[in-house]
Structures are given as structure tokens and as C-alpha cells.
C-alpha atoms as an extended CHARMM CRD file, in Angstrom:
* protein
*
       153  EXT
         1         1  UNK       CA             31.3680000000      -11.6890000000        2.4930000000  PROA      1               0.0000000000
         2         2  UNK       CA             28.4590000000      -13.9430000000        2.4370000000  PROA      2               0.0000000000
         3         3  UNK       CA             24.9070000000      -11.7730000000        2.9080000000  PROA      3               0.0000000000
         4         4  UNK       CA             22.4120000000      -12.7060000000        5.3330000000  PROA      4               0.0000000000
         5         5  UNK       CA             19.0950000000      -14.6780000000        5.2590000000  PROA      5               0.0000000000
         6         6  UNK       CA             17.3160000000      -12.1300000000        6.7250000000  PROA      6               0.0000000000
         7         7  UNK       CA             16.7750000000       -8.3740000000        6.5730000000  PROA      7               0.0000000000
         8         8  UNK       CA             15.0400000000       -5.7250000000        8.4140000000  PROA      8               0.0000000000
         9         9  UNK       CA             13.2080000000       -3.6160000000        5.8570000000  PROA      9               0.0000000000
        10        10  UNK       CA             11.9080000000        0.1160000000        6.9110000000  PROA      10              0.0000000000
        11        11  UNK       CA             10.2530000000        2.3950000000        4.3820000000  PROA      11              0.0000000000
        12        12  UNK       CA             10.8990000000        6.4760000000        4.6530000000  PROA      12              0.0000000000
        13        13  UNK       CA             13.4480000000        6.1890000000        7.1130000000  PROA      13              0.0000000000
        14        14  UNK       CA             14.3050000000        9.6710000000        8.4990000000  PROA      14              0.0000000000
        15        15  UNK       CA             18.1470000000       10.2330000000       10.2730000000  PROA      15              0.0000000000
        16        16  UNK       CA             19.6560000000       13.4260000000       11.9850000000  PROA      16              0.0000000000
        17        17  UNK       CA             20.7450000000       15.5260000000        9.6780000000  PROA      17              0.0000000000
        18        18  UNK       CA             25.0880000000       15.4690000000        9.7440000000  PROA      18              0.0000000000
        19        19  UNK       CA             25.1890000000       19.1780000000        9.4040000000  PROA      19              0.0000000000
        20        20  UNK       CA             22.5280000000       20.8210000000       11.2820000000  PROA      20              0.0000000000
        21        21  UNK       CA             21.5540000000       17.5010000000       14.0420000000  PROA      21              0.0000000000
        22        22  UNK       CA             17.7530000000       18.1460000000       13.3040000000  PROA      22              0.0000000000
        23        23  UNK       CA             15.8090000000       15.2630000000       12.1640000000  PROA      23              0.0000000000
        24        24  UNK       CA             12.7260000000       16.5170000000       11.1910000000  PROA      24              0.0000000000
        25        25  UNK       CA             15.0560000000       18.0620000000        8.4870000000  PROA      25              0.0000000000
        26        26  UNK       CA             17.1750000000       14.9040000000        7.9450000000  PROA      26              0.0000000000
        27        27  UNK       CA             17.4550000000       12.7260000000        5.3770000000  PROA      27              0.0000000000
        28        28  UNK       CA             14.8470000000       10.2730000000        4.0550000000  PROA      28              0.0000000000
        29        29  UNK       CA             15.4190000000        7.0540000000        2.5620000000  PROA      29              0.0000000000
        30        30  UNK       CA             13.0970000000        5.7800000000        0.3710000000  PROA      30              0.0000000000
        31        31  UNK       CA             14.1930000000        2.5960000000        1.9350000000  PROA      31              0.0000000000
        32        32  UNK       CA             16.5200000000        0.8740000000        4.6560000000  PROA      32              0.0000000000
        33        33  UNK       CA             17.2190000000       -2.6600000000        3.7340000000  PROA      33              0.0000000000
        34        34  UNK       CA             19.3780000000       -3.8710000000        6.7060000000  PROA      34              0.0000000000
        35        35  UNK       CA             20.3580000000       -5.9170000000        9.5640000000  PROA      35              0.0000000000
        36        36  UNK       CA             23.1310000000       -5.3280000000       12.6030000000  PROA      36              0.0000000000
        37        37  UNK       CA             25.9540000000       -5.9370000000        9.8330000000  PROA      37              0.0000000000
        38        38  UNK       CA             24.6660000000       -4.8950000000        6.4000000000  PROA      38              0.0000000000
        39        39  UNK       CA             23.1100000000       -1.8480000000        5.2760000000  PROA      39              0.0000000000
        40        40  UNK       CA             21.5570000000       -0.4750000000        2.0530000000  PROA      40              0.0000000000
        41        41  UNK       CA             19.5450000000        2.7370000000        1.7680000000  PROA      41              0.0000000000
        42        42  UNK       CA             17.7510000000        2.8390000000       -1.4470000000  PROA      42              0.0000000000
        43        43  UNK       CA             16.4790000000        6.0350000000       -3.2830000000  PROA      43              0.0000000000
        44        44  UNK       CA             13.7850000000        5.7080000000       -5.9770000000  PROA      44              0.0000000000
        45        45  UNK       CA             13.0330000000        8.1100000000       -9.1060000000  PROA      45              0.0000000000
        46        46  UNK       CA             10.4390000000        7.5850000000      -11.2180000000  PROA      46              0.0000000000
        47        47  UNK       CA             10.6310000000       10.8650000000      -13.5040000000  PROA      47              0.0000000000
        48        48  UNK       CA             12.4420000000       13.2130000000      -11.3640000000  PROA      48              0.0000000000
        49        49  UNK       CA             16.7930000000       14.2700000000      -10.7320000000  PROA      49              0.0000000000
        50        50  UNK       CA             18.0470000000       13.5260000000       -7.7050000000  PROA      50              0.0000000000
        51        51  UNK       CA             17.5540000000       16.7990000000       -5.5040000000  PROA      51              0.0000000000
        52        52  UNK       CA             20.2530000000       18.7830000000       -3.9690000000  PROA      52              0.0000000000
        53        53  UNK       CA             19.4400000000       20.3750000000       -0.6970000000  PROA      53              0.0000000000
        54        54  UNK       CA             19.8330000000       23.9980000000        0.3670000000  PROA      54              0.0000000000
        55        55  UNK       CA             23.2810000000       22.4940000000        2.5420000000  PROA      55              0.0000000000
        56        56  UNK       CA             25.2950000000       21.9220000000       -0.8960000000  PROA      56              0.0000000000
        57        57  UNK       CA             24.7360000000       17.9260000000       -0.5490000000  PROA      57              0.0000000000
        58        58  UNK       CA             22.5320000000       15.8330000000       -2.2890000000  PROA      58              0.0000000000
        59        59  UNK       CA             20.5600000000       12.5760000000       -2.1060000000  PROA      59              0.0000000000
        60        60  UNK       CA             22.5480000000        9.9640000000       -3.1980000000  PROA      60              0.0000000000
        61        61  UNK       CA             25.2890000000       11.5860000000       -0.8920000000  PROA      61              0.0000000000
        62        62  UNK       CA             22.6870000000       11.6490000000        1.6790000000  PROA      62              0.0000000000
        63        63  UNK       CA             21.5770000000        8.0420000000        1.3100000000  PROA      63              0.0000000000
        64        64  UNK       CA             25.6870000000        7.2420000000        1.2810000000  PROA      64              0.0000000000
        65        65  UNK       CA             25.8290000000        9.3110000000        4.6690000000  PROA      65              0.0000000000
        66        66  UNK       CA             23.2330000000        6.6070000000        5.8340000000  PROA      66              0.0000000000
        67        67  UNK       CA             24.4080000000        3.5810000000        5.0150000000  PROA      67              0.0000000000
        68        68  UNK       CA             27.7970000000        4.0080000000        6.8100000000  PROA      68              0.0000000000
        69        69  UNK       CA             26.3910000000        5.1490000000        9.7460000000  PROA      69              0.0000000000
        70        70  UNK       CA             27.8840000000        2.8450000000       13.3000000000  PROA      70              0.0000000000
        71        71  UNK       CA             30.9780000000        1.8950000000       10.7540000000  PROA      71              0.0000000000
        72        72  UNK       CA             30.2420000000       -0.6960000000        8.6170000000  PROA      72              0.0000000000
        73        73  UNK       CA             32.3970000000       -2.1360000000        6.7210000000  PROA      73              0.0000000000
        74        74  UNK       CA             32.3730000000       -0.2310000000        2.9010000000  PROA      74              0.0000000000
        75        75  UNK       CA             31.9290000000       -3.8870000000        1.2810000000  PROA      75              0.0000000000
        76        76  UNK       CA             28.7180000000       -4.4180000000        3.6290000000  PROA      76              0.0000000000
        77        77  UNK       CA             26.6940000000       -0.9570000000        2.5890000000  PROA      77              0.0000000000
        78        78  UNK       CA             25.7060000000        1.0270000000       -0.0450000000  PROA      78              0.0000000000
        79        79  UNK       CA             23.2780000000        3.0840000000       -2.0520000000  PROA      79              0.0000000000
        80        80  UNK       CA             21.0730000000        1.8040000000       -4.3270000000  PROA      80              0.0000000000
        81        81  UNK       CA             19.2050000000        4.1230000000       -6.8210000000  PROA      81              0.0000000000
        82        82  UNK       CA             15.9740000000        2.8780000000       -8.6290000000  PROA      82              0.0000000000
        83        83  UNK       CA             15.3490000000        4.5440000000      -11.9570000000  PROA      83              0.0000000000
        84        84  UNK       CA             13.7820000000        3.8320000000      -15.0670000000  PROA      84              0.0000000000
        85        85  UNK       CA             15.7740000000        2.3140000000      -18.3560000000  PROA      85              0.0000000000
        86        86  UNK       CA             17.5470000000        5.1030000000      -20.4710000000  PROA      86              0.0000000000
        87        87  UNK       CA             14.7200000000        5.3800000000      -22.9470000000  PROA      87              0.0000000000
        88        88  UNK       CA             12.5500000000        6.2900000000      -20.2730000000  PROA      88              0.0000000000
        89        89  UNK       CA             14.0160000000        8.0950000000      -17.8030000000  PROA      89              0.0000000000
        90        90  UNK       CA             14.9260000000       11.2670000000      -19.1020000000  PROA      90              0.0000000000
        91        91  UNK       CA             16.9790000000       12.9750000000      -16.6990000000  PROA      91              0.0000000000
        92        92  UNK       CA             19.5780000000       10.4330000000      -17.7510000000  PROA      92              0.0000000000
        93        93  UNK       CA             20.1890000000       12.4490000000      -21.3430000000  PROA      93              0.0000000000
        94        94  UNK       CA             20.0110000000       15.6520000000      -19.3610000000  PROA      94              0.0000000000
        95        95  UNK       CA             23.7280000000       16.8390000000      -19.2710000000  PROA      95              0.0000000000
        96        96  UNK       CA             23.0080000000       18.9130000000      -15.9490000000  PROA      96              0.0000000000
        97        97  UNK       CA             21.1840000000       16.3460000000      -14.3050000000  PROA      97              0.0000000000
        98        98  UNK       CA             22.8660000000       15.2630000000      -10.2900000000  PROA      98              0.0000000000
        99        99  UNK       CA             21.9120000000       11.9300000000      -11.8560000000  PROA      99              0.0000000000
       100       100  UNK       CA             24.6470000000       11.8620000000      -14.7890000000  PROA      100             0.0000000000
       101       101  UNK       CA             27.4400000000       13.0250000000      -12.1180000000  PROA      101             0.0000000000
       102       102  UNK       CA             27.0040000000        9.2640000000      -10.8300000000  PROA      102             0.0000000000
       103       103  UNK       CA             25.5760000000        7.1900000000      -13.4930000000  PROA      103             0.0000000000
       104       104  UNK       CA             26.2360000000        6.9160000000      -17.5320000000  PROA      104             0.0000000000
       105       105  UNK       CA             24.3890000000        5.6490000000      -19.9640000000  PROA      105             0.0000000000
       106       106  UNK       CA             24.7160000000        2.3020000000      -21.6720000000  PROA      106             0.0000000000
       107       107  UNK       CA             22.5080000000        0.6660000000      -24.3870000000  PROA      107             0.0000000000
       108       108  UNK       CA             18.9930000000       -0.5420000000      -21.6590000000  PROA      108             0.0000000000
       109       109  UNK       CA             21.1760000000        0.1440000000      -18.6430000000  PROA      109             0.0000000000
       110       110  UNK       CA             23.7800000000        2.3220000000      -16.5760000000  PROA      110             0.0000000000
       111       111  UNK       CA             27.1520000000        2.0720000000      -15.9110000000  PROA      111             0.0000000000
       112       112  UNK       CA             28.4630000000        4.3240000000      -12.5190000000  PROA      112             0.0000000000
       113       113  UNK       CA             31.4590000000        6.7180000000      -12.6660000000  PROA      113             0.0000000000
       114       114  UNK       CA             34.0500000000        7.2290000000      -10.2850000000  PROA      114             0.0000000000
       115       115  UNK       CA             31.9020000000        9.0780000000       -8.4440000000  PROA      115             0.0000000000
       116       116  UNK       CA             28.9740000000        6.7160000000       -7.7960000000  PROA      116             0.0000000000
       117       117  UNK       CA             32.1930000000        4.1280000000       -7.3070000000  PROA      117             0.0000000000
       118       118  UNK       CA             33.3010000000        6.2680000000       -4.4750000000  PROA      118             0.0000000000
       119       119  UNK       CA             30.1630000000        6.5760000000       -2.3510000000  PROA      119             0.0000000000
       120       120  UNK       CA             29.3280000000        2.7180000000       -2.7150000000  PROA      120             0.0000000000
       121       121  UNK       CA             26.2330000000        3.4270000000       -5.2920000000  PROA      121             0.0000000000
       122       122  UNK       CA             24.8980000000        1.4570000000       -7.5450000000  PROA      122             0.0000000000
       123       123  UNK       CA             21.3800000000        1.8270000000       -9.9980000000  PROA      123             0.0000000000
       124       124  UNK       CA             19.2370000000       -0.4680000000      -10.8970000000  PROA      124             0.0000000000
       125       125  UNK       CA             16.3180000000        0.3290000000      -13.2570000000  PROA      125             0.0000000000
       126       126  UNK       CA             12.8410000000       -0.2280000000      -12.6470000000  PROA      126             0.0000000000
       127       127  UNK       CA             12.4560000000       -2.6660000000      -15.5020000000  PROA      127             0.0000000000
       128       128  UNK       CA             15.3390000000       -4.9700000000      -13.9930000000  PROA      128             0.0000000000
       129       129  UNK       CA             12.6640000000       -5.1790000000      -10.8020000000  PROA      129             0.0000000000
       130       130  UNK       CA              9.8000000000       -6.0280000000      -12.9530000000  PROA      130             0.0000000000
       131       131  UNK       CA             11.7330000000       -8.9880000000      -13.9500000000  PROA      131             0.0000000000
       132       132  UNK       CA             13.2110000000      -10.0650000000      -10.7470000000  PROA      132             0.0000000000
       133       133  UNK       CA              9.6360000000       -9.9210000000       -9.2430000000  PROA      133             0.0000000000
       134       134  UNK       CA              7.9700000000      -11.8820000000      -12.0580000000  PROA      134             0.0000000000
       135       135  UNK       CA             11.0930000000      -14.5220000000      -11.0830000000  PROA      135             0.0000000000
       136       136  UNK       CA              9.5750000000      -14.9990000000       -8.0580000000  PROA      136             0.0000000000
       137       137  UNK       CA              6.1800000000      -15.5080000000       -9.0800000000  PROA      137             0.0000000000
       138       138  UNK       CA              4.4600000000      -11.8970000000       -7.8020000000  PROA      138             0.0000000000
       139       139  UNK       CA              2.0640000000      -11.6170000000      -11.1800000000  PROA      139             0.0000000000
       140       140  UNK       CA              0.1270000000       -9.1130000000       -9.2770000000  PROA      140             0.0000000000
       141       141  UNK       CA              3.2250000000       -6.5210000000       -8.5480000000  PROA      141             0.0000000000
       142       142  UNK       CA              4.4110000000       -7.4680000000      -11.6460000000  PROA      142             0.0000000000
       143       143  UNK       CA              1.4320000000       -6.1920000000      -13.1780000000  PROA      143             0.0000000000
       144       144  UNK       CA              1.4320000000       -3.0400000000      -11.2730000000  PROA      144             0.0000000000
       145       145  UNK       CA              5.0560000000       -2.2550000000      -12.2800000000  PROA      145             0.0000000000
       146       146  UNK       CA              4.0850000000       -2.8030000000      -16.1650000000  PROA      146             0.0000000000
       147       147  UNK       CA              1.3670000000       -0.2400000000      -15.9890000000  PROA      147             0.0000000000
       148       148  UNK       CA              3.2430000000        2.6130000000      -13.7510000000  PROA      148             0.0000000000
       149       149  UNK       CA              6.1250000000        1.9830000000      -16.0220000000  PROA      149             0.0000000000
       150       150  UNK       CA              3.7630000000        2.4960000000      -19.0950000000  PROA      150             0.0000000000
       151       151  UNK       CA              3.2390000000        5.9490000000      -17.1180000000  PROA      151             0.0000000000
       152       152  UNK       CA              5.8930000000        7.6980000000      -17.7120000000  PROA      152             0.0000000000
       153       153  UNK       CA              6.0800000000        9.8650000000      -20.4650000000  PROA      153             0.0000000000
């Protein structure tokens, strides 16, 4: 399927929550990328797992919930989870972490399990972003992703 020209983009986009209907409780998306046929809810770690909540479920299942809402197709939505490279995000050598139920580590990058496979997620690190921004000639952003990257410890 061929994607779109153009998007809708919404940052910190709240939804009902599927198990107790309240939305001031739902979940949050870091961001909604989407338009009436396409839909991709993105969740972004800089240092931190991906939470579980107190219902048993947990973000990336969350942001899953969100993209499929009003049946789209699966090969038109998804998850996308923004995370630092291996060597800097540590939660990814964490054997415990929610994050390692989804994603593995491979060399500068991730692969996804089964699991991730299932839900429609995919990760993409930070420093992959910093690239495709520079591509497209943002050396201001650029510069701001060098320096938060160089944050994290």
C-alpha cells in the first residue's frame, strides 16, 4: 500500500481507556502520526522501560490498542518506539526490562521478537532520527538531538 502525502500529527494524544472507559486515565501517546487511513502512535524513551500500568497492560500494548482503533487495516498502523542505540540505552541489557520482551539487541540497532511482530511495533533509535533530520537539512534540531543524546548517561 502506497502511504500518503500528508499526515495529521498530534502530540500527547489521550484515548478512553479499553478497560475502565475513563480518559483522563487513558492512554497517552507520545505521538499520533495519522490520517483517515493510516495510523501510527509513537512512544519515546530516552532513559526509562516502558511502564506497565496497575491494569496488567503496558505501553507499547497501549500504543498498539491505539493505532487499531475504527479498524484499520494491520498493514496501515502500528507502534513505533523511539529509544536510544544499545550502548546507550540501558534498559536494553536489562534482562527484566518490558523493553527486551519486544525488542533484541543487535550490534547499533534492534531487531523485534515475535512479540513486537504481533502488535505491529517497530523501534527506531534516536540516533537513526538525528540522521534522517540532518538529511533534510534541520542543522538546528540536529544539533539539539546531538547534545540531549550526549545526555544520557
Amino acid at each position: 500500500a502506497e502511504r500518503p502525502k500528508s499526515w495529521e500529527v498530534k502530540l500527547w494524544s489521550r484515548i478512553r481507556h479499553p478497560l475502565t472507559g475513563q480518559t483522563e486515565h487513558g492512554p497517552e501517546s507520545d505521538v499520533l502520526i495519522q490520517n483517515a487511513e493510516w495510523r501510527y502512535v509513537v512512544e519515546a524513551k530516552w532513559t526509562a522501560d516502558i511502564s506497565v500500568h496497575e491494569h496488567g497492560e503496558n505501553q507499547i500494548e497501549m500504543r498498539a490498542y491505539q493505532a487499531q482503533l475504527g479498524n484499520l487495516s494491520s498493514e496501515n498502523c502500528g507502534v513505533i518506539v523511539v529509544v536510544p542505540s544499545p550502548a546507550r540505552y540501558k534498559v536494553a541489557s536489562t534482562a527484566m526490562s518490558t523493553f527486551r520482551q519486544y525488542f533484541e539487541m543487535q550490534d547499533e540497532s534492534y531487531s523485534w521478537l515475535e512479540s513486537a511482530k504481533k502488535l505491529n511495533a517497530k523501534v527506531l533509535t534516536w540516533e537513526r532520527l538525528v540522521q534522517i533530520i540532518g538529511a533534510r537539512a534541520r542543522p538546528k534540531l540536529q544539533a539539539y538531538m546531538h547534545w540531549r543524546l550526549s545526555q544520557i548517561r
